[in-house]
């Protein structure tokens, strides 16, 4: 049995270790590599993409109405006057073209359900998709923000009572949101070097790695979810947040990699802690919330304290588009904390933002994030590219108009069918149905997978395997690539399986490979212990 020494790779991020695993998995010619290591889905939403391309064609017709006397292919800006009537003619004459009916329905929905002006909407979309102007406002296009707000309300707040209002900043996906937030929280003294921040673990690896960088120098405190209790946070873990030394709590909800949403009881308990800790900063990354049943974000319960990050990447199969938003309540603790800084620090920040506003002390934190993303001096060219914002709006409208949630239900069936296939290949049951389990990923925990064999075997296995040994053996011997759960802050050796990027039969094969490897270790244990354990 190959026992490759992988201890020197233990410090690598899972996403860097992935490259080493892929090399091994691809080292055997004429063998299919099954890469379940990365969460890039192999499905995508087609209807709003068809709408995007047809909108582009209409926008080009609008542009070519100007400067048509020039033969050199010159167009102009679309014109607001009469644009809705011209679009109606375009839609009727192209009614059988995929995407056109969706666009016509979208205009009707924006006008008749959201109460926005249909002509203003079309004008913003046409100018946006032509990319002929800088993003204005730079934080997010005006009507685009109103439409995406409705999407966020539907998917992140749902039926939870929520009477407030919030601002959005359109960003280049969730990764840009993280980068901008950490940077602006440091610049505005919301987090300082040495501050303690709590991380809900397991968690997306960059949330572990970024605070440790020298430019931030933050101290991390783990809030550990209990794998034996459905990956929920025990109250004794959440009670760590009552310590005033803890300045912030960052979590991914539903979690990555267990892919479990925080249960209602824990959300309520968190909200009760925030009542006792009104100064606590919360950051929730809810990218997988759209795959959950009846999802409610922590932002809905604690809007004043919470920054919400949402990305369109996974749900709409749009990782290449780089689409995300940061949401902040209009009345929030971040602005209050900045207003309470020592005078010297407030004066310094006022000087920093003085070039973009005559009243820098009143500049909201979310607008400071925008400015800081362009080192302030380039604030006039800030903002997500307008075609990206247009596609974000079309994705949002696609979801808002799908009142029967046909797309959402199809996505749930797809990934949950893949999980069943994985466990079928392992010869195991996927476990009891848990309404909080989302199944975008699943975590194959060495301890949990081997528990039915017996505690002695589990103890022996955990003591015998080297760091990442099983993952490297899977890659080298079978061509299967999984990411190490340890890199996401799990307590025991495990592998993260993405259920989004392969086909159902591939997951059967992965399950079979995992089972064979586990049984090989079991046979080795039997030889050493006289057949003490029995295979399940």
Coordinates of C-alpha atoms in Angstrom, one line a residue:
X1 CA 0.0 0.0 0.0
X2 CA 1.3 3.4 -1.0
X3 CA 1.9 5.6 2.1
X4 CA 3.1 8.7 0.4
X5 CA 4.4 11.3 3.0
X6 CA 2.2 14.4 2.6
X7 CA 3.0 16.1 5.9
X8 CA 5.0 18.8 4.1
X9 CA 1.8 19.9 2.4
X10 CA -0.3 20.3 5.5
X11 CA 0.1 24.1 5.5
X12 CA -1.3 24.5 2.0
X13 CA -4.8 26.0 1.5
X14 CA -7.2 23.3 0.2
X15 CA -7.5 25.2 -3.1
X16 CA -3.7 25.0 -3.6
X17 CA -3.5 21.4 -2.5
X18 CA -6.1 20.7 -5.1
X19 CA -3.6 21.4 -7.8
X20 CA -1.3 18.7 -6.4
X21 CA -4.1 16.2 -6.2
X22 CA -5.1 17.0 -9.8
X23 CA -1.6 16.2 -11.0
X24 CA -1.7 12.8 -9.3
X25 CA -5.2 12.1 -10.6
X26 CA -4.2 12.9 -14.2
X27 CA -0.9 10.9 -14.0
X28 CA -2.4 7.7 -15.4
X29 CA -3.2 7.9 -19.1
X30 CA -6.6 6.8 -20.5
X31 CA -8.1 7.1 -17.0
X32 CA -11.1 9.4 -16.3
X33 CA -10.3 12.0 -13.6
X34 CA -13.3 12.8 -11.4
X35 CA -12.7 16.2 -9.9
X36 CA -15.2 16.8 -7.1
X37 CA -12.9 19.2 -5.4
X38 CA -14.1 22.5 -6.6
X39 CA -17.6 24.0 -6.2
X40 CA -18.0 25.2 -9.8
X41 CA -21.4 23.9 -10.9
X42 CA -21.9 22.1 -14.2
X43 CA -25.4 23.5 -14.6
X44 CA -26.5 27.0 -15.4
X45 CA -29.7 29.1 -15.8
X46 CA -30.4 29.4 -19.6
X47 CA -33.5 31.6 -19.7
X48 CA -31.9 34.8 -18.2
X49 CA -28.9 34.3 -20.5
X50 CA -31.1 34.1 -23.6
X51 CA -32.6 37.3 -22.3
X52 CA -29.2 38.9 -22.0
X53 CA -28.2 38.2 -25.6
X54 CA -31.6 39.3 -27.0
X55 CA -31.5 42.5 -24.9
X56 CA -28.1 43.1 -26.4
X57 CA -29.5 42.9 -29.9
X58 CA -32.3 45.3 -29.1
X59 CA -29.8 47.7 -27.5
X60 CA -27.7 47.6 -30.7
X61 CA -30.7 48.5 -32.7
X62 CA -31.3 51.4 -30.4
X63 CA -27.7 52.5 -30.7
X64 CA -27.7 52.4 -34.4
X65 CA -30.6 54.8 -34.6
X66 CA -28.0 57.5 -34.0
X67 CA -25.1 58.4 -36.5
X68 CA -26.7 56.1 -39.1
X69 CA -25.5 58.4 -41.8
X70 CA -21.9 57.3 -41.1
X71 CA -20.7 54.3 -42.9
X72 CA -17.9 53.4 -40.5
X73 CA -20.0 51.4 -38.0
X74 CA -20.7 54.2 -35.5
X75 CA -23.6 54.1 -33.1
X76 CA -24.8 56.4 -30.3
X77 CA -26.4 56.2 -26.9
X78 CA -29.9 54.8 -26.7
X79 CA -32.7 57.4 -26.3
X80 CA -35.2 57.3 -23.5
X81 CA -38.1 58.8 -25.5
X82 CA -40.3 56.1 -27.0
X83 CA -38.0 53.2 -25.9
X84 CA -40.8 51.2 -24.4
X85 CA -43.0 51.4 -27.5
X86 CA -40.0 50.4 -29.7
X87 CA -39.3 47.4 -27.5
X88 CA -42.9 46.3 -27.7
X89 CA -42.5 46.2 -31.5
X90 CA -39.2 44.3 -31.2
X91 CA -40.7 41.8 -28.8
X92 CA -43.7 41.1 -31.1
X93 CA -41.6 40.7 -34.2
X94 CA -39.2 38.3 -32.4
X95 CA -41.7 36.5 -30.2
X96 CA -40.5 33.0 -31.2
X97 CA -36.9 33.8 -30.4
X98 CA -35.7 32.3 -27.0
X99 CA -35.3 35.0 -24.4
X100 CA -37.5 37.6 -26.0
X101 CA -40.7 36.5 -24.2
X102 CA -38.7 36.4 -20.9
X103 CA -37.6 40.0 -21.6
X104 CA -41.2 41.1 -22.4
X105 CA -42.4 39.5 -19.2
X106 CA -39.6 41.1 -17.2
X107 CA -40.6 44.6 -18.4
X108 CA -44.2 43.9 -17.4
X109 CA -43.1 42.6 -14.0
X110 CA -40.9 45.6 -13.3
X111 CA -43.7 47.9 -14.3
X112 CA -46.8 46.2 -12.9
X113 CA -45.4 44.4 -9.8
X114 CA -42.4 46.4 -8.7
X115 CA -44.0 49.8 -9.6
X116 CA -41.0 51.0 -11.6
X117 CA -41.1 52.8 -14.9
X118 CA -40.8 50.4 -17.7
X119 CA -39.2 52.9 -20.0
X120 CA -36.6 53.9 -17.4
X121 CA -35.8 50.2 -16.8
X122 CA -35.3 49.5 -20.5
X123 CA -33.1 52.6 -20.9
X124 CA -30.9 51.6 -17.9
X125 CA -30.6 48.0 -19.2
X126 CA -29.8 49.1 -22.8
X127 CA -27.2 51.6 -21.7
X128 CA -25.8 49.1 -19.3
X129 CA -25.5 46.2 -21.7
X130 CA -23.9 48.6 -24.3
X131 CA -21.4 49.6 -21.5
X132 CA -21.3 53.1 -23.0
X133 CA -21.2 55.0 -19.7
X134 CA -19.5 54.8 -16.3
X135 CA -21.6 53.1 -13.6
X136 CA -23.7 55.9 -12.0
X137 CA -24.3 55.7 -9.1
X138 CA -21.0 53.9 -8.7
X139 CA -22.2 51.7 -5.9
X140 CA -25.0 50.3 -8.1
X141 CA -27.2 51.4 -11.0
X142 CA -30.4 53.0 -9.6
X143 CA -33.1 50.7 -10.8
X144 CA -30.8 47.7 -10.8
X145 CA -30.4 48.1 -7.0
X146 CA -34.1 48.3 -6.5
X147 CA -34.7 45.1 -8.4
X148 CA -31.8 43.2 -6.8
X149 CA -33.1 44.3 -3.4
X150 CA -36.4 42.5 -4.2
X151 CA -34.4 39.4 -5.0
X152 CA -32.4 39.6 -1.8
X153 CA -35.6 40.2 0.2
X154 CA -37.2 37.1 -1.4
X155 CA -34.2 34.7 -1.0
X156 CA -32.5 36.0 2.1
X157 CA -35.3 37.3 4.2
X158 CA -38.3 35.4 2.9
X159 CA -41.4 35.6 5.2
X160 CA -39.5 36.8 8.2
X161 CA -40.8 40.2 9.5
X162 CA -38.5 42.9 8.2
X163 CA -39.6 46.5 8.1
X164 CA -36.3 48.2 7.4
X165 CA -34.5 49.1 4.3
X166 CA -30.9 48.4 3.1
X167 CA -28.3 49.5 0.6
X168 CA -26.5 47.2 -1.9
X169 CA -23.0 47.4 -3.4
X170 CA -22.6 45.4 -6.6
X171 CA -19.2 43.6 -6.5
X172 CA -17.2 41.1 -8.5
X173 CA -18.5 38.0 -6.7
X174 CA -18.2 36.9 -3.1
X175 CA -14.4 37.0 -3.2
X176 CA -14.3 40.7 -4.0
X177 CA -16.8 41.3 -1.2
X178 CA -14.5 39.6 1.3
X179 CA -11.5 41.6 0.1
X180 CA -13.3 44.9 0.2
X181 CA -14.9 44.3 3.6
X182 CA -11.7 43.2 5.4
X183 CA -9.9 46.2 3.9
X184 CA -12.5 48.8 4.8
X185 CA -13.1 47.4 8.3
X186 CA -9.4 47.8 8.9
X187 CA -9.1 51.3 7.4
X188 CA -12.2 52.6 9.3
X189 CA -10.9 51.1 12.6
X190 CA -13.8 48.7 13.0
X191 CA -11.3 45.9 13.3
X192 CA -7.7 46.5 14.6
X193 CA -4.6 44.4 14.7
X194 CA -4.9 42.0 17.7
X195 CA -8.7 42.1 17.8
X196 CA -10.5 38.8 18.4
X197 CA -12.9 37.7 15.7
X198 CA -14.9 34.5 15.9
X199 CA -15.3 32.2 12.9
X200 CA -18.1 29.7 12.6
X201 CA -16.3 26.5 11.6
X202 CA -16.1 24.7 9.4
X203 CA -15.9 27.7 7.1
X204 CA -14.7 28.7 3.6
X205 CA -10.9 28.6 3.9
X206 CA -10.2 32.3 3.0
X207 CA -12.1 33.4 6.1
X208 CA -9.5 31.5 8.1
X209 CA -6.5 32.6 6.1
X210 CA -7.3 36.4 5.5
X211 CA -7.4 37.4 9.2
X212 CA -4.0 35.8 9.7
X213 CA -2.3 37.9 7.1
X214 CA 0.2 40.5 8.5
X215 CA -1.8 43.4 7.2
X216 CA -4.7 42.5 9.4
X217 CA -3.2 40.6 12.3
X218 CA -6.5 39.5 13.8
X219 CA -6.8 36.8 16.5
X220 CA -9.2 34.0 15.6
X221 CA -11.6 32.2 17.9
X222 CA -13.4 29.1 16.7
X223 CA -17.1 28.6 17.1
X224 CA -17.3 24.9 16.2
X225 CA -20.4 23.3 14.7
X226 CA -21.1 19.8 16.1
X227 CA -20.9 17.2 13.3
X228 CA -22.6 14.7 15.5
X229 CA -25.6 17.1 15.9
X230 CA -26.2 17.9 12.2
X231 CA -23.5 20.5 12.0
X232 CA -25.3 23.0 14.2
X233 CA -23.6 25.4 16.7
X234 CA -24.1 24.3 20.3
X235 CA -25.3 27.1 22.6
X236 CA -22.1 26.7 24.6
X237 CA -20.1 27.6 21.5
X238 CA -22.3 30.5 20.6
X239 CA -21.9 31.8 24.2
X240 CA -18.3 32.6 23.4
X241 CA -19.7 35.6 21.5
X242 CA -20.9 37.1 24.8
X243 CA -17.3 37.9 25.7
X244 CA -16.8 41.7 24.9
X245 CA -13.3 40.9 23.6
X246 CA -14.9 39.2 20.6
X247 CA -15.4 42.1 18.1
X248 CA -16.9 40.2 15.2
X249 CA -18.5 36.9 14.2
X250 CA -18.0 35.6 10.6
X251 CA -20.0 32.7 9.3
X252 CA -21.0 31.0 6.0
X253 CA -24.6 30.0 6.0
X254 CA -25.4 27.4 4.8
X255 CA -22.0 26.2 5.8
X256 CA -19.1 25.2 3.6
X257 CA -18.3 22.3 3.4
X258 CA -21.0 20.6 5.6
X259 CA -23.6 22.5 3.5
X260 CA -26.0 22.9 6.4
X261 CA -28.1 26.1 7.2
X262 CA -28.2 27.5 10.7
X263 CA -31.4 26.2 12.3
X264 CA -34.1 28.5 13.4
X265 CA -33.4 27.8 17.1
X266 CA -29.7 28.8 16.7
X267 CA -30.6 31.9 14.7
X268 CA -32.9 33.0 17.5
X269 CA -30.2 32.3 20.0
X270 CA -27.7 34.4 18.1
X271 CA -30.2 37.2 17.9
X272 CA -30.6 37.1 21.7
X273 CA -26.8 37.3 22.1
X274 CA -26.8 40.4 19.9
X275 CA -29.3 42.0 22.1
X276 CA -26.9 41.6 24.9
X277 CA -23.9 42.5 22.6
X278 CA -25.3 45.4 20.5
X279 CA -21.7 46.3 19.5
X280 CA -21.0 42.9 17.9
X281 CA -20.2 42.9 14.2
X282 CA -21.7 40.1 12.1
X283 CA -20.7 39.0 8.6
X284 CA -22.7 36.3 7.0
X285 CA -21.8 34.8 3.6
X286 CA -25.1 33.3 2.3
X287 CA -24.1 32.2 -1.2
X288 CA -25.7 28.7 -0.8
X289 CA -28.9 30.0 0.8
X290 CA -30.8 29.8 -2.5
X291 CA -30.4 26.0 -2.4
X292 CA -32.0 25.7 1.0
X293 CA -35.6 25.1 2.0
X294 CA -37.2 28.2 3.6
X295 CA -33.9 30.0 4.1
X296 CA -33.7 33.0 6.4
X297 CA -30.4 34.9 6.7
X298 CA -29.0 36.2 10.0
X299 CA -29.3 39.6 8.3
X300 CA -33.1 39.3 8.6
X301 CA -32.9 38.9 12.4
X302 CA -30.0 41.2 13.1
X303 CA -29.9 43.8 10.3
X304 CA -28.3 46.5 12.3
X305 CA -25.3 44.5 13.1
X306 CA -24.9 42.4 10.0
X307 CA -23.2 42.7 6.7
X308 CA -24.6 40.3 4.1
X309 CA -22.6 38.9 1.3
X310 CA -24.4 37.1 -1.5
X311 CA -23.0 35.7 -4.8
X312 CA -24.9 34.7 -7.9
X313 CA -22.1 32.3 -8.9
X314 CA -23.4 28.9 -7.7
X315 CA -27.2 29.1 -8.0
X316 CA -27.2 30.5 -11.6
X317 CA -24.0 28.7 -12.7
X318 CA -22.3 32.0 -13.2
X319 CA -18.8 31.7 -11.6
X320 CA -17.3 33.4 -14.7
X321 CA -19.6 36.4 -14.5
X322 CA -18.2 37.4 -11.0
X323 CA -21.5 38.7 -9.7
X324 CA -22.2 39.5 -6.0
X325 CA -23.6 42.1 -3.6
X326 CA -22.8 43.4 -0.2
X327 CA -25.9 44.5 1.8
X328 CA -26.0 46.9 4.8
X329 CA -29.0 48.1 6.6
X330 CA -29.5 51.9 6.3
X331 CA -29.4 52.1 10.2
X332 CA -26.4 50.1 11.3
X333 CA -23.7 49.7 14.0
X334 CA -20.9 50.3 11.5
X335 CA -21.8 53.9 10.9
X336 CA -22.4 54.3 14.7
X337 CA -19.0 52.9 15.5
X338 CA -17.2 55.2 13.1
X339 CA -19.0 58.2 14.5
X340 CA -17.8 57.2 18.0
X341 CA -14.1 56.9 17.1
X342 CA -11.6 59.2 18.8
X343 CA -11.5 62.6 17.3
X344 CA -8.0 62.2 15.9
X345 CA -9.0 59.0 14.0
X346 CA -12.2 60.7 12.7
X347 CA -10.2 63.7 11.5
X348 CA -7.9 61.3 9.7
X349 CA -10.8 59.5 8.0
X350 CA -12.4 62.8 7.1
X351 CA -9.2 63.8 5.3
X352 CA -9.1 60.4 3.5
X353 CA -12.6 60.8 2.0
X354 CA -12.6 64.6 1.6
X355 CA -12.0 64.4 -2.1
X356 CA -15.3 62.6 -2.8
X357 CA -17.7 64.5 -0.5
X358 CA -18.0 67.8 1.3
X359 CA -19.3 66.0 4.4
X360 CA -17.0 63.0 4.8
X361 CA -18.0 62.4 8.4
X362 CA -21.5 61.5 7.1
X363 CA -20.3 59.1 4.4
X364 CA -22.0 55.7 5.1
X365 CA -19.7 52.7 5.7
X366 CA -21.0 51.0 2.6
X367 CA -20.0 54.0 0.4
X368 CA -16.6 54.0 2.1
X369 CA -16.2 50.4 1.0
X370 CA -16.8 51.6 -2.6
X371 CA -14.3 54.3 -2.3
X372 CA -11.7 52.1 -0.6
X373 CA -12.1 49.6 -3.4
X374 CA -10.6 52.2 -5.7
X375 CA -8.1 53.7 -3.2
X376 CA -10.5 56.7 -2.9
X377 CA -8.7 58.7 -5.5
X378 CA -10.2 56.7 -8.2
X379 CA -13.7 56.6 -6.7
X380 CA -15.1 58.4 -9.8
X381 CA -14.4 55.2 -11.8
X382 CA -15.6 52.7 -9.2
X383 CA -18.5 50.3 -9.7
X384 CA -19.1 46.9 -11.2
X385 CA -19.2 46.9 -15.0
X386 CA -22.6 47.7 -16.3
X387 CA -23.1 44.5 -18.4
X388 CA -22.4 42.5 -15.3
X389 CA -25.1 44.5 -13.4
X390 CA -27.5 43.8 -16.3
X391 CA -27.0 40.1 -16.1
X392 CA -27.4 40.3 -12.3
X393 CA -30.7 42.0 -12.8
X394 CA -31.9 39.5 -15.3
X395 CA -30.9 36.6 -12.9
X396 CA -32.9 38.4 -10.2
X397 CA -36.0 38.9 -12.3
X398 CA -35.8 35.3 -13.5
X399 CA -36.1 34.2 -9.8
X400 CA -38.7 36.8 -8.8
X401 CA -41.0 35.8 -11.7
X402 CA -40.6 32.1 -11.0
X403 CA -43.4 32.1 -8.4
X404 CA -43.8 28.3 -8.6
X405 CA -40.0 28.0 -7.9
X406 CA -39.6 25.5 -10.7
X407 CA -35.9 26.4 -11.2
X408 CA -35.1 26.2 -7.5
X409 CA -36.8 22.8 -7.2
X410 CA -35.0 21.5 -10.2
X411 CA -31.6 22.6 -8.6
X412 CA -32.5 20.9 -5.4
X413 CA -33.5 17.6 -7.1
X414 CA -30.3 17.7 -9.1
X415 CA -27.8 18.0 -6.3
X416 CA -29.8 15.8 -3.9
X417 CA -30.0 13.1 -6.5
X418 CA -26.2 13.3 -6.8
X419 CA -25.8 12.9 -3.0
X420 CA -28.0 9.8 -3.1
X421 CA -25.8 8.4 -5.9
X422 CA -22.6 9.0 -3.9
X423 CA -23.9 7.1 -0.9
X424 CA -25.3 4.4 -3.2
X425 CA -21.8 3.9 -4.5
X426 CA -20.5 3.6 -0.9
X427 CA -23.1 1.1 -0.1
X428 CA -24.5 3.3 2.6
X429 CA -27.6 5.3 3.4
X430 CA -27.4 9.1 3.0
X431 CA -28.9 9.4 6.5
X432 CA -32.1 10.9 7.8
X433 CA -33.7 13.7 5.9
X434 CA -32.8 17.0 7.6
X435 CA -34.6 20.2 6.5
X436 CA -31.4 22.2 7.3
X437 CA -29.1 20.1 4.9
X438 CA -28.6 21.8 1.6
X439 CA -26.3 19.2 -0.1
X440 CA -24.4 21.5 -2.4
X441 CA -21.4 19.8 -0.8
X442 CA -21.1 16.8 1.5
X443 CA -18.4 16.1 4.0
X444 CA -17.1 12.5 4.1
X445 CA -15.7 12.4 7.6
X446 CA -13.3 9.5 8.3
X447 CA -14.6 9.0 11.8
X448 CA -18.3 9.1 10.8
X449 CA -17.8 6.8 7.8
X450 CA -16.1 4.2 10.0
X451 CA -18.2 4.5 13.1
X452 CA -20.5 1.5 12.2
X453 CA -17.4 -0.8 12.0
X454 CA -16.5 -0.1 15.6
X455 CA -14.8 2.5 17.9
X456 CA -11.5 0.5 18.0
X457 CA -11.2 0.7 14.2
X458 CA -12.0 4.4 14.2
X459 CA -9.3 5.0 16.9
X460 CA -6.7 3.0 15.0
X461 CA -7.5 4.6 11.6
X462 CA -7.2 8.2 13.0
X463 CA -3.9 7.3 14.6
X464 CA -2.6 5.5 11.5
X465 CA -3.2 7.7 8.6
X466 CA -0.9 10.6 7.8
X467 CA -2.2 14.1 6.9
X468 CA -4.1 14.0 3.5
X469 CA -3.0 10.4 3.0
X470 CA -6.4 9.1 2.0
X471 CA -7.0 12.0 -0.4
X472 CA -3.7 11.5 -2.1
X473 CA -4.3 7.8 -2.5
X474 CA -7.8 8.4 -3.9
X475 CA -6.2 10.8 -6.5
X476 CA -3.3 8.7 -7.4
X477 CA -5.0 5.3 -7.4
X478 CA -8.5 6.1 -8.6
X479 CA -8.4 9.6 -10.2
X480 CA -10.8 11.0 -7.7
X481 CA -10.1 14.5 -6.4
X482 CA -11.6 15.7 -3.1
X483 CA -10.6 18.7 -1.0
X484 CA -9.4 18.2 2.6
X485 CA -12.0 19.1 5.2
X486 CA -9.2 20.1 7.7
X487 CA -8.5 23.2 5.6
X488 CA -12.0 24.4 6.3
X489 CA -11.6 23.9 10.0
X490 CA -13.2 20.5 10.5
X491 CA -12.1 18.5 13.6
X492 CA -11.3 15.2 12.0
X493 CA -9.8 14.0 8.7
X494 CA -12.4 14.3 5.9
X495 CA -12.9 15.1 2.3
X496 CA -15.2 17.7 0.8
X497 CA -17.2 16.4 -2.1
X498 CA -18.8 19.0 -4.4
X499 CA -22.2 17.7 -5.5
X500 CA -22.4 20.4 -8.2
X501 CA -19.9 19.7 -10.8
X502 CA -20.2 16.1 -12.0
X503 CA -22.9 13.8 -13.3
X504 CA -24.9 11.3 -11.2
X505 CA -23.0 8.2 -12.4
X506 CA -19.7 9.9 -11.6
X507 CA -20.8 10.2 -7.9
X508 CA -21.6 6.5 -7.9
X509 CA -18.0 5.8 -9.0
X510 CA -16.6 8.2 -6.4
X511 CA -18.6 6.4 -3.7
X512 CA -17.3 3.0 -4.9
X513 CA -13.7 4.3 -4.8
X514 CA -14.1 5.7 -1.3
X515 CA -15.6 2.5 -0.1
X516 CA -12.8 0.3 -1.6
X517 CA -10.2 2.5 0.1
X518 CA -11.9 2.4 3.4
X519 CA -12.3 -1.4 3.2
X520 CA -8.6 -1.7 2.4
X521 CA -7.7 0.1 5.6
X522 CA -10.2 -2.2 7.4
X523 CA -8.5 -5.3 6.0
X524 CA -5.2 -3.9 7.2
X525 CA -6.6 -3.4 10.6
X526 CA -8.0 -7.0 10.7
X527 CA -4.6 -8.4 9.8
X528 CA -3.0 -6.5 12.7
X529 CA -5.8 -7.3 15.2
X530 CA -6.9 -10.8 14.3
X531 CA -10.1 -9.8 12.5
X532 CA -11.5 -7.8 15.4
X533 CA -13.6 -5.6 13.3
X534 CA -16.4 -6.5 11.0
X535 CA -17.2 -4.6 7.8
X536 CA -20.6 -3.0 7.4

